[in-house]
Tab-separated table of C-alpha atoms in Angstrom:
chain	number	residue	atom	x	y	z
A	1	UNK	CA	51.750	-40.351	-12.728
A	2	UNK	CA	51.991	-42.987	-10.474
A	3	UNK	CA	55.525	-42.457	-9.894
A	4	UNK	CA	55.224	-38.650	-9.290
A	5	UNK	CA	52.312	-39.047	-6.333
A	6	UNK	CA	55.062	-41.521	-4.335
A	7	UNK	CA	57.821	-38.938	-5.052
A	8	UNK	CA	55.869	-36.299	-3.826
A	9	UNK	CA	54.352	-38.612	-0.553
A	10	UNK	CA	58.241	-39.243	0.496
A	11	UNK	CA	59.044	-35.812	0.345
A	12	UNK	CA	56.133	-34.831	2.719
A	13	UNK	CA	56.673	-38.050	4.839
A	14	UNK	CA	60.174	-35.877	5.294
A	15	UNK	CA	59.364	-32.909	6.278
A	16	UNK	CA	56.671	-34.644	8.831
A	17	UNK	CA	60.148	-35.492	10.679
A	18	UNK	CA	62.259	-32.500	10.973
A	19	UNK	CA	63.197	-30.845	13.847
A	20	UNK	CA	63.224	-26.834	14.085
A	21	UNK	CA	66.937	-25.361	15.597
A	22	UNK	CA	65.420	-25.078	18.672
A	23	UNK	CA	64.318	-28.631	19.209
A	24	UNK	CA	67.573	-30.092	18.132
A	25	UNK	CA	70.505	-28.203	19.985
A	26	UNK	CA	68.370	-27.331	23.140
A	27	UNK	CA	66.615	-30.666	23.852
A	28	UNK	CA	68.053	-33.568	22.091
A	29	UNK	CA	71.961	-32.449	21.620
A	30	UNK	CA	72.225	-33.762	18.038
A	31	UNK	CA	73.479	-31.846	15.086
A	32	UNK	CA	70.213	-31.560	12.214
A	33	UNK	CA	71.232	-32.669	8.468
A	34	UNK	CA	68.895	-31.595	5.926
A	35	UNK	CA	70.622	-33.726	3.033
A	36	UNK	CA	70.206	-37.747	3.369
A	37	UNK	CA	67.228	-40.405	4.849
A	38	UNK	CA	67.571	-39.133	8.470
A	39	UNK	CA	66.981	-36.498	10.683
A	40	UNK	CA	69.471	-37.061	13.756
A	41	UNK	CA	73.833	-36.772	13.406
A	42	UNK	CA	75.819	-37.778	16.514
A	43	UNK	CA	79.039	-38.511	17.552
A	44	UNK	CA	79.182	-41.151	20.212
A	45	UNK	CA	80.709	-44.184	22.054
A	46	UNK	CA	79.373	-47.929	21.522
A	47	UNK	CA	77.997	-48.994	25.315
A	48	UNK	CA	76.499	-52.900	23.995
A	49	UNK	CA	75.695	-54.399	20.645
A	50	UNK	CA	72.811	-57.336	20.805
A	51	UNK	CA	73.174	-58.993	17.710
A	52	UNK	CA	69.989	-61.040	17.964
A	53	UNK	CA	68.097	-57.918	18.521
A	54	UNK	CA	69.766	-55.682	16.078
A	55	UNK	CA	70.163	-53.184	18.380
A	56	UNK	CA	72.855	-50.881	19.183
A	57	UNK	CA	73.028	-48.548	22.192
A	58	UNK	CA	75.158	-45.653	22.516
A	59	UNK	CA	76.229	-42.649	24.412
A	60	UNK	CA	76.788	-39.054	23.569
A	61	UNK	CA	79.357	-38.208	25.526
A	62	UNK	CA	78.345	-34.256	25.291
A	63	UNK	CA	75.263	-34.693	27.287
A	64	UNK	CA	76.108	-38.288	29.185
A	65	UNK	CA	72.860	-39.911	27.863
A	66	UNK	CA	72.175	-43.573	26.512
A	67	UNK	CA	70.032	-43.875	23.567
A	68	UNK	CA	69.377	-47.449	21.593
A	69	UNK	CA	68.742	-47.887	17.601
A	70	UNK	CA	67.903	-50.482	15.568
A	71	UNK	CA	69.586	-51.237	12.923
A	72	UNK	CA	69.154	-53.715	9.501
A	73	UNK	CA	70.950	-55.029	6.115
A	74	UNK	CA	70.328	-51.390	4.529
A	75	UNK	CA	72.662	-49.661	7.428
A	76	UNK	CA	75.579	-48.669	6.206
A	77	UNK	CA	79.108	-49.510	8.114
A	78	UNK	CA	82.709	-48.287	7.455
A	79	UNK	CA	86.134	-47.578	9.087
A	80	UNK	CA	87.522	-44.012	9.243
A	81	UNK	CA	88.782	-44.107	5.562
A	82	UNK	CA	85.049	-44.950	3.980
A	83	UNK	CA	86.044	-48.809	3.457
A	84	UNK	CA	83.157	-50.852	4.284
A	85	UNK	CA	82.669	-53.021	7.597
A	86	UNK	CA	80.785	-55.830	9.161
A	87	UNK	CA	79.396	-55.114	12.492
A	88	UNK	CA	81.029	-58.089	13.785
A	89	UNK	CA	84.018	-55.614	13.637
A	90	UNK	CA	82.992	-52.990	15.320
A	91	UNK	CA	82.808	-53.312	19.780
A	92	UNK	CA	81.953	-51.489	22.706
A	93	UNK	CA	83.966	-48.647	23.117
A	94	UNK	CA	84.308	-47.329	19.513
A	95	UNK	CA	83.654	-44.215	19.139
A	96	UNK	CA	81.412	-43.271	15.628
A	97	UNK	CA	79.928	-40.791	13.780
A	98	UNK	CA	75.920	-41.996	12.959
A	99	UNK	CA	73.506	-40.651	11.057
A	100	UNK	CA	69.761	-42.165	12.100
A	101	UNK	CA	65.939	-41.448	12.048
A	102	UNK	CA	65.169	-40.115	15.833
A	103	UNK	CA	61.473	-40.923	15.503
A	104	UNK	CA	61.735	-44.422	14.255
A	105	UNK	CA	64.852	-45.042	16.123
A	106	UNK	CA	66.714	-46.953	13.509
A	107	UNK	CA	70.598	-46.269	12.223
A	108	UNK	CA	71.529	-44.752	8.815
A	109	UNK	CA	75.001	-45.144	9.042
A	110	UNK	CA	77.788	-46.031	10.833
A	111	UNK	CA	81.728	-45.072	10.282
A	112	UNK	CA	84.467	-45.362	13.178
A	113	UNK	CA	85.262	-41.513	13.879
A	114	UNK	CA	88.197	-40.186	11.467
A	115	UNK	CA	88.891	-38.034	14.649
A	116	UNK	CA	89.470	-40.688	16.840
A	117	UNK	CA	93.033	-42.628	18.162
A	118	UNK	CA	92.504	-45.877	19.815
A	119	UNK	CA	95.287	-47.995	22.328
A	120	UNK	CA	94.360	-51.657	22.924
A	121	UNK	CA	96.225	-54.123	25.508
A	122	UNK	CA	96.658	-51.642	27.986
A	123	UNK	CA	98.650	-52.765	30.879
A	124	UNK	CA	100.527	-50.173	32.649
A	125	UNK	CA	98.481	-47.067	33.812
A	126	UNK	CA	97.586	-45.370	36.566
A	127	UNK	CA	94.191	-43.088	36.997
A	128	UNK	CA	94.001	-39.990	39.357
A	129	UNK	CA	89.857	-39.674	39.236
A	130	UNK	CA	90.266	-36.356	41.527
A	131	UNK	CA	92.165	-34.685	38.863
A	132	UNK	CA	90.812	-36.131	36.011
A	133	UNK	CA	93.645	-37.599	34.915
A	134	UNK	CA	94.994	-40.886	33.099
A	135	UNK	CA	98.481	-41.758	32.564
A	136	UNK	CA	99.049	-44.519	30.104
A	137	UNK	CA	102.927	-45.671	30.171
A	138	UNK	CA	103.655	-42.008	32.076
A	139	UNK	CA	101.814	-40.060	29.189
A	140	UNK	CA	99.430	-38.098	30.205
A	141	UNK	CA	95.613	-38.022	29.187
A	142	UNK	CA	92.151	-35.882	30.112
A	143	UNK	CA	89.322	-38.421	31.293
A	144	UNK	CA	86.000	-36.780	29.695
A	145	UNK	CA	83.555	-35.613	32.069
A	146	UNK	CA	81.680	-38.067	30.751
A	147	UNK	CA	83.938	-40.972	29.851
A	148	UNK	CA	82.579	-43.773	29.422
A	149	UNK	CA	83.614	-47.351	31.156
A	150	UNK	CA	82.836	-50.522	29.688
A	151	UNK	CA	83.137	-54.564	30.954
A	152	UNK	CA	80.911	-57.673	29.295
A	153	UNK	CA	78.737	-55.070	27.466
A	154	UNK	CA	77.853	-53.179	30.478
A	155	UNK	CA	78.433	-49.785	31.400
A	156	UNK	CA	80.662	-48.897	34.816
A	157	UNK	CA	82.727	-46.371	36.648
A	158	UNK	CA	86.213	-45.567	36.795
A	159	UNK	CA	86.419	-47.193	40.650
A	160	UNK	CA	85.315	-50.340	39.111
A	161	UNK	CA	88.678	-50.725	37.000
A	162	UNK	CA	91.838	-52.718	39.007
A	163	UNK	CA	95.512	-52.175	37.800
A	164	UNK	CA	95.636	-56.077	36.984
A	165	UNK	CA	92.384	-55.341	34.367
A	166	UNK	CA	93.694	-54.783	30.684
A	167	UNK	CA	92.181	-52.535	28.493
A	168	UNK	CA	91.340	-50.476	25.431
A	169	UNK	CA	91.148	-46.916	25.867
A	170	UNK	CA	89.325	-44.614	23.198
A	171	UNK	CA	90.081	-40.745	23.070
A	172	UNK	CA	89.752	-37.848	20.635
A	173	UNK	CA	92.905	-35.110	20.670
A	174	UNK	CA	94.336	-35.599	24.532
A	175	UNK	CA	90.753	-36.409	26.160
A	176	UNK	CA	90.075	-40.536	26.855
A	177	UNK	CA	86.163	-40.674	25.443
A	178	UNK	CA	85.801	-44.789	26.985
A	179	UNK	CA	87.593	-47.313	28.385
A	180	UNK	CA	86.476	-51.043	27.604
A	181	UNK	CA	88.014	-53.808	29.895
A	182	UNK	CA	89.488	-56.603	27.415
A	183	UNK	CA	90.275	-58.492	30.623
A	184	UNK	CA	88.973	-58.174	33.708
A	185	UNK	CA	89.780	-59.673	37.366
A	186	UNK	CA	88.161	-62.269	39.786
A	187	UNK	CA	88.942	-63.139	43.262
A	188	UNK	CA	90.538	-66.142	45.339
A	189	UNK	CA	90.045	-67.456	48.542
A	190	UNK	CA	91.826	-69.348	50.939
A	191	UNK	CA	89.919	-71.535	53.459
A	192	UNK	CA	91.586	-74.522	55.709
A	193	UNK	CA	94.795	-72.218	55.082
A	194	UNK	CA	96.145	-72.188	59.089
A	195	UNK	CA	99.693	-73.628	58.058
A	196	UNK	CA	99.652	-71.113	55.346
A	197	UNK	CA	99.387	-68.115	57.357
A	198	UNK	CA	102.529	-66.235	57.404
A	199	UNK	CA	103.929	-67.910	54.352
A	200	UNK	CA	103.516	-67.238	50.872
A	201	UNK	CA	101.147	-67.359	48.047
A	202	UNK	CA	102.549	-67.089	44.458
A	203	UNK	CA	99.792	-66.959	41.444
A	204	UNK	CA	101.678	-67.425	38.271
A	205	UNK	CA	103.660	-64.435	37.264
A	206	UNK	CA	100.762	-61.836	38.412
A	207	UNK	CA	101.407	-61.509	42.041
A	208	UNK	CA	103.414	-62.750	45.144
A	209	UNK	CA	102.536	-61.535	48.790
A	210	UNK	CA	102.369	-62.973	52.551
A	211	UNK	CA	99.330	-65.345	53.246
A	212	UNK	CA	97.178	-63.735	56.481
A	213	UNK	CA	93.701	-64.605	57.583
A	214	UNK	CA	90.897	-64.554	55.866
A	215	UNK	CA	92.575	-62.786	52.667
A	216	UNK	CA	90.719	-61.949	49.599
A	217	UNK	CA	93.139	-62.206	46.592
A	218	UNK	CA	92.297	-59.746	43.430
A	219	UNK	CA	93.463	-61.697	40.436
A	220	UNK	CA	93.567	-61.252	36.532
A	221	UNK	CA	91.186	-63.717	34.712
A	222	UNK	CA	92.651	-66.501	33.618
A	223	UNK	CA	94.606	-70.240	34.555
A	224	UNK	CA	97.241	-70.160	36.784
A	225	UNK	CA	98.957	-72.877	39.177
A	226	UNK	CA	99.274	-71.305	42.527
A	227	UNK	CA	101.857	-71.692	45.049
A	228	UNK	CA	102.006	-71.447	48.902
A	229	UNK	CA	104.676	-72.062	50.614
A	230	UNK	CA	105.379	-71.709	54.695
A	231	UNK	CA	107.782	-73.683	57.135
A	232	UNK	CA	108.051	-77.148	56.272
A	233	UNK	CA	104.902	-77.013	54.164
A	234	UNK	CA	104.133	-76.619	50.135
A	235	UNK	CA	101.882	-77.335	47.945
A	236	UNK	CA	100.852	-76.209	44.044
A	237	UNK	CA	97.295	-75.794	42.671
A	238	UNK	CA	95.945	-75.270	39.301
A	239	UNK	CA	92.721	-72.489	39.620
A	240	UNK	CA	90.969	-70.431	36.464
A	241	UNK	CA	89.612	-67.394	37.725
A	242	UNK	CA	86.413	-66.042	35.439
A	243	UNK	CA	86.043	-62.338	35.562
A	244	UNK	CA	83.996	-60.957	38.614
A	245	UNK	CA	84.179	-64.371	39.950
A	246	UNK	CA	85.234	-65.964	43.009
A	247	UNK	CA	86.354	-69.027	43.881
A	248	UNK	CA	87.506	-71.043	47.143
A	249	UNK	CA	90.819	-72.991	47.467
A	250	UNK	CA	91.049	-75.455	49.918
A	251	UNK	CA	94.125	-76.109	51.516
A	252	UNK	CA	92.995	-78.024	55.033
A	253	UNK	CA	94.178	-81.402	53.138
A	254	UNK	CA	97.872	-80.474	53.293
A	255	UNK	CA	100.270	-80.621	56.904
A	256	UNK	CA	103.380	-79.982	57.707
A	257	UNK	CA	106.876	-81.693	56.524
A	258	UNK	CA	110.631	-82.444	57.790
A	259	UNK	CA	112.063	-79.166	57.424
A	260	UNK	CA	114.495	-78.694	54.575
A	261	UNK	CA	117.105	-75.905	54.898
A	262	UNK	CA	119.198	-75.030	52.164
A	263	UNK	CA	123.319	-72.729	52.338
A	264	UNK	CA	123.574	-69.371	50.705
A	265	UNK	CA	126.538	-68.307	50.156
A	266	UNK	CA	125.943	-63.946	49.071
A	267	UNK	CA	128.419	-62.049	47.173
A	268	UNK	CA	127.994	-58.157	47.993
A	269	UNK	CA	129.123	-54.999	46.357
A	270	UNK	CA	129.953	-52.575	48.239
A	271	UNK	CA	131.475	-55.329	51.030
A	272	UNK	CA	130.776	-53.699	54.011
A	273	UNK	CA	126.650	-53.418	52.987
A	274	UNK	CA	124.527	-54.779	56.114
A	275	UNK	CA	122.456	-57.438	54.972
A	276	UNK	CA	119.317	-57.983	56.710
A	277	UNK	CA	117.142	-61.309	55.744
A	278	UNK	CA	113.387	-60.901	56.756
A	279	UNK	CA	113.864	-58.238	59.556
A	280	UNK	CA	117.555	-59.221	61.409
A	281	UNK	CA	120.383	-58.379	60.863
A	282	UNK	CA	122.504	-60.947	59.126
A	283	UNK	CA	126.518	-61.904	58.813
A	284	UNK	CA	126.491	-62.083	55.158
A	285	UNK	CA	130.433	-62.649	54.852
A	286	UNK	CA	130.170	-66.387	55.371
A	287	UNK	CA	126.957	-68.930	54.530
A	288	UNK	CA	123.911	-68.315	55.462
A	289	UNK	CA	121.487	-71.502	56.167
A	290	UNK	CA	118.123	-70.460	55.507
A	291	UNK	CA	114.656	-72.590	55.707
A	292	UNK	CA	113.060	-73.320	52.228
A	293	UNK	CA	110.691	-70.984	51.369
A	294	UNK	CA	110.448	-67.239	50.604
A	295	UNK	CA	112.263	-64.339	52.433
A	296	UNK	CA	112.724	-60.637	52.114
A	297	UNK	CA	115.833	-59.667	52.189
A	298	UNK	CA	117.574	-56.111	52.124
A	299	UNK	CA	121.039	-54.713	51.700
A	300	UNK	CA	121.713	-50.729	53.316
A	301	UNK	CA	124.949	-49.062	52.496
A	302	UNK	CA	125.813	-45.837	53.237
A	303	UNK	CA	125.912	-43.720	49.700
A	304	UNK	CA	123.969	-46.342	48.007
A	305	UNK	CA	119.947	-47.060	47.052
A	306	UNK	CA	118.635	-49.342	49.410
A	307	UNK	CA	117.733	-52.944	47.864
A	308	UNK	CA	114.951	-54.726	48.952
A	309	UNK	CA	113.282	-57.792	47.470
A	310	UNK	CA	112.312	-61.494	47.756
A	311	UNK	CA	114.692	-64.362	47.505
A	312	UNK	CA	113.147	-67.840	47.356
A	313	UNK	CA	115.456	-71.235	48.456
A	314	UNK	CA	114.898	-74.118	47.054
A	315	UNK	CA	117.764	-76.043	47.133
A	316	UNK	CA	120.441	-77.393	49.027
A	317	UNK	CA	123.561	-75.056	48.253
A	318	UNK	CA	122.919	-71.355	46.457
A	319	UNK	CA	124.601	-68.392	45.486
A	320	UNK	CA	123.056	-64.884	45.046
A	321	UNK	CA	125.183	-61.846	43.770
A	322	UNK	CA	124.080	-58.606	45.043
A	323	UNK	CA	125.376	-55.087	43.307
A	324	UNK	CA	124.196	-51.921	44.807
A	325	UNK	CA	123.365	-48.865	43.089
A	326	UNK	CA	124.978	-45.426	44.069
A	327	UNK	CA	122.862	-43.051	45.835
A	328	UNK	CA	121.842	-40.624	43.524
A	329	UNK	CA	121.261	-38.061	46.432
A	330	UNK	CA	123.766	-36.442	48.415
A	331	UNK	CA	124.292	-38.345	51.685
A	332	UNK	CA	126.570	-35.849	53.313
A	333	UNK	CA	124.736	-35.056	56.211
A	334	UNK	CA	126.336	-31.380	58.302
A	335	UNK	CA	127.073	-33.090	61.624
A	336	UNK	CA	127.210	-29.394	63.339
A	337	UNK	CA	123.539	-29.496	62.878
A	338	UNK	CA	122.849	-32.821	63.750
A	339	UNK	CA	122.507	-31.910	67.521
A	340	UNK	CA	119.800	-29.589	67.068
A	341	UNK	CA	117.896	-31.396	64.209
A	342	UNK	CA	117.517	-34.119	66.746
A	343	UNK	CA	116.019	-32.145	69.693
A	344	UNK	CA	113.921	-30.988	67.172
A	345	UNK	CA	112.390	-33.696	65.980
A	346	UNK	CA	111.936	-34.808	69.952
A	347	UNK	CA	109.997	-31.771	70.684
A	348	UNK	CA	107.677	-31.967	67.182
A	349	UNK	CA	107.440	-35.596	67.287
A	350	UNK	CA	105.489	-34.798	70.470
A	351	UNK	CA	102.829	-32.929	69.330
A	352	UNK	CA	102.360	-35.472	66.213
A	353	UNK	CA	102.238	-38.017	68.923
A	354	UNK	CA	99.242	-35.984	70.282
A	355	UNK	CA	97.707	-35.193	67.511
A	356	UNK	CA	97.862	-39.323	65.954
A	357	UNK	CA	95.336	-39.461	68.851
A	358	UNK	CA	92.735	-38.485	66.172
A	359	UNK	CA	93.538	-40.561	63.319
A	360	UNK	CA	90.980	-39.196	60.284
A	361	UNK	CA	89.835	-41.954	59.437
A	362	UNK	CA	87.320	-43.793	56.354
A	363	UNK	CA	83.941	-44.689	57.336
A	364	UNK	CA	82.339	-47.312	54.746
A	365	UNK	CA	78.350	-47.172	55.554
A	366	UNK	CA	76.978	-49.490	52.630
A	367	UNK	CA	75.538	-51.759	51.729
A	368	UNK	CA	75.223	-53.133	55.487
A	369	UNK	CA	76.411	-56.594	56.483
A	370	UNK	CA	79.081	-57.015	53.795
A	371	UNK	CA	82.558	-58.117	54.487
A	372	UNK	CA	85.431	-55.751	53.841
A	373	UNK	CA	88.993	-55.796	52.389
A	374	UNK	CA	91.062	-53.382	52.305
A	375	UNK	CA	94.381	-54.478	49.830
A	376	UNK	CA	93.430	-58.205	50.513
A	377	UNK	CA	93.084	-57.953	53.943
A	378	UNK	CA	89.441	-58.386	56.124
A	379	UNK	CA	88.869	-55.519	58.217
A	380	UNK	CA	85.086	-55.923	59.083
A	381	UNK	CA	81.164	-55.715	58.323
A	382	UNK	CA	79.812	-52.761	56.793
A	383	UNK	CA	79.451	-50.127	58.488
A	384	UNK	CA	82.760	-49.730	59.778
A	385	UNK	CA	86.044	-47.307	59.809
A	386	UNK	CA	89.499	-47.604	59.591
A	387	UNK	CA	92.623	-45.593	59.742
A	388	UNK	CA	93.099	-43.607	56.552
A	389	UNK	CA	96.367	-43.584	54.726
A	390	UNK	CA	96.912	-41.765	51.672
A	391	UNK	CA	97.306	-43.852	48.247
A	392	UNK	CA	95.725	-46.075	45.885
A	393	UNK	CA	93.943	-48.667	47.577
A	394	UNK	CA	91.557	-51.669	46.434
A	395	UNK	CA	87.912	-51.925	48.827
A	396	UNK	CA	86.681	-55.057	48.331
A	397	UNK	CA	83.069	-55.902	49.364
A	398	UNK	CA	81.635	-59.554	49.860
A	399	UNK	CA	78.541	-61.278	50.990
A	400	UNK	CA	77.109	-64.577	51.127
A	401	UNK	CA	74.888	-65.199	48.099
A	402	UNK	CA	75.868	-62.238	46.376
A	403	UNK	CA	78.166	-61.661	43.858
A	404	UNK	CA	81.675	-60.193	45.115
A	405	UNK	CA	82.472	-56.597	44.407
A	406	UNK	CA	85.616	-54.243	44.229
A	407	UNK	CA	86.782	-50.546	43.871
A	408	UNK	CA	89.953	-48.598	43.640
A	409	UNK	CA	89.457	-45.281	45.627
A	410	UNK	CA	92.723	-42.561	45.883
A	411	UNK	CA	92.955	-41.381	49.086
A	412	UNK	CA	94.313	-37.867	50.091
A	413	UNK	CA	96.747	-36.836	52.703
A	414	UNK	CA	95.076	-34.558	54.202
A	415	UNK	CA	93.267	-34.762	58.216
A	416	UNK	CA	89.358	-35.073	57.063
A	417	UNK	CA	87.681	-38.450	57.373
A	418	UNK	CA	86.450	-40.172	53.897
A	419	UNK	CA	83.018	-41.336	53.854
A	420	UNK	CA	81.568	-44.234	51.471
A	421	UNK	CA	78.532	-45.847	50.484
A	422	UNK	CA	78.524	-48.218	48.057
A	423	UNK	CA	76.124	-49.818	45.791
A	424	UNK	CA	74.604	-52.908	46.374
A	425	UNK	CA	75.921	-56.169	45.735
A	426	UNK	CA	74.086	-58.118	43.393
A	427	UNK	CA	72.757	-61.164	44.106
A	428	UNK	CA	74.327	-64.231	42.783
């Protein structure tokens, strides 16, 4: 007898906890199950785990809400094939089917979506957030309207991911559900770095470009020895840059040398290419004596691709092969029409003269008093403008005693101005 009263308790304990139709696709977006010990279905995305908590919070992507359940030893946790899991194997950024109690907020069960693909170690993509597109190694993907960006457990936005960050991107059919940053980026600065400016600054294999003043570098996590290089002067670093971090290097303890030049001797194909070795115009047919150090150099032939990179001299005597590439456009150019393309372009380079009087521009209005960098480089304080050009570009935002911020934006081509406020920095 004893038994039956508890049997029959449970069962009205269960309907106590239903939801009619009406409740459950107009107000919560969950899917009702009548058999099992819960009320609520879902299929979601992982935002954070806290283990010491035994909480879990998700998102359901269909309605672009958070919700948080506990969970204890009597959930249940599998892969897509039914094989049981820890939750130590499970992260931010899965997407799972759950089964829970809604009024008691605590999780059934747990399985990694059967209908989901996963890609981790993501390095080479490019995101168009205007058209809602991602392109992973030139495939093309959906983003979700409400795709979901993670980084150290917290939820983001698409502007908040760099093309240095690696990642793991979640989807279901074509359409990306979340992206989780596996590793993020930091930033490096320069100080005491006159000598430097106008030289070179090489971080490990992730990135080489000209030192200017007052440059904010955006660099992958991680240890790297750093090199800058300028007339007469060198010097190497170790740095380990922690994600969302910045650090300073100081350079002021380092002056200039003796400089060292070293002979290049450059073997060209086709022979009559013009070489030009950063900016002039250069005899290439017999050695070349160039200062140590890095210099761009690039090599124009008529009928072939133009070749441009960076050649860095170290030593005393050198030889650098160059083979050109044929054009793979016509070159033949109708010299009857010549004449008259010219005047053309006189008379309609005119009225884009005029009109480059009114450069759109991008306004940035917050948050006041930060510094700005645009691709590295310090335009200003917030609020300021500068000349638009159309691209990818990195904003980066930074303030004393806060903690230093950046965003890829794409910028169209078109004549409007751009106008941006941005969050608040956070305080360090």
């Amino acid at each position: 007898m004893s038994l039956l009263f508890s049997a029959c308790s449970f069962t009205d304990n269960k309907k106590e906890i239903q939801f009619s139709d009406s409740q459950t696709s107009k107000e919560t977006g969950y899917n009702r199950e009548a058999a099992g010990f819960y009320d609520s279905a879902d299929t979601s995305v992982i935002i954070s785990i806290v283990p010491e908590e035994k909480k879990i919070t998700f998102h359901n992507f269909k309605i672009g809400k958070n919700y948080t359940l506990k969970y204890d030893g009597a959930t249940v946790i599998s892969d897509k094939y039914g094989t049981g899991m820890a939750m130590t194997q499970v992260s931010p950024g899965d997407i799972v089917d759950i089964t829970f109690y809604k009024l008691a907020k605590r999780l059934n069960t747990m399985a990694l979506s059967s209908q989901s693909w996963d890609f981790s170690n993501v390095r080479k993509f490019e995101i168009s957030s205007n058209q809602r597109k991602f392109y992973i190694a030139e495939e093309e993907y959906a983003l979700h309207e409400n795709v979901v960006v993670i980084s150290d457990n917290q939820q983001g936005e698409l502007t908040d991911l760099n093309q240095c960050d690696i990642l793991s991107v979640r989807g279901i059919d074509h359409e990306i559900m979340s992206i989780n940053v596996e590793k993020g980026h930091g930033y490096l600065r320069l100080t005491n770095e006159e000598y430097f400016v106008g030289g070179w600054i090489e971080v490990g294999q992730e990135l080489i470009q000209p030192i200017t003043d007052d440059m904010l570098l955006v660099v992958p996590e991680g240890t790297y020895q750093v090199l800058l290089t300028n007339t007469g002067i060198e010097t190497t670093r170790e740095i380990t840059i922690e994600r969302n971090g910045e650090i300073e290097l100081d350079v002021g303890d380092v002056t200039p040398a003796e400089k060292k030049f070293g002979q290049i001797l450059f073997s060209v194909s086709p022979t009559d290419a013009q070489i030009y070795l950063d900016g002039t115009l250069t005899d290439a047919k017999k050695p070349v004596s160039l200062e140590y150090g890095i210099h761009q150099m690039i090599a124009k032939a008529e009928g072939y691709e133009t070749l441009s990179k960076y050649i860095k001299v170290g030593q005393e005597y050198a030889n650098i092969n160059i083979e050109m590439e044929t054009s793979k456009e016509d070159q033949e150019v109708d010299t009857e029409n010549s004449a008259s393309v010219s005047a053309n372009t006189v008379t309609s380079n005119n009225t884009v003269l005029s009109s480059t009087n009114q450069t759109s521009k991008i306004f940035i209005e917050a948050p006041e008093g930060a510094e700005v960098y645009l691709d590295t480089n310090y335009v200003g304080i917030v609020p300021i403008s500068f000349d638009k050009t159309a691209g990818t570009h990195v904003i980066t935002l930074r303030k004393s005693g806060f903690v230093t911020k950046s965003y890829t934006i794409q910028v169209d081509s078109t004549k409007k101005d751009i106008t941006y406020s941005f969050s608040n920095l956070n305080s360090e």
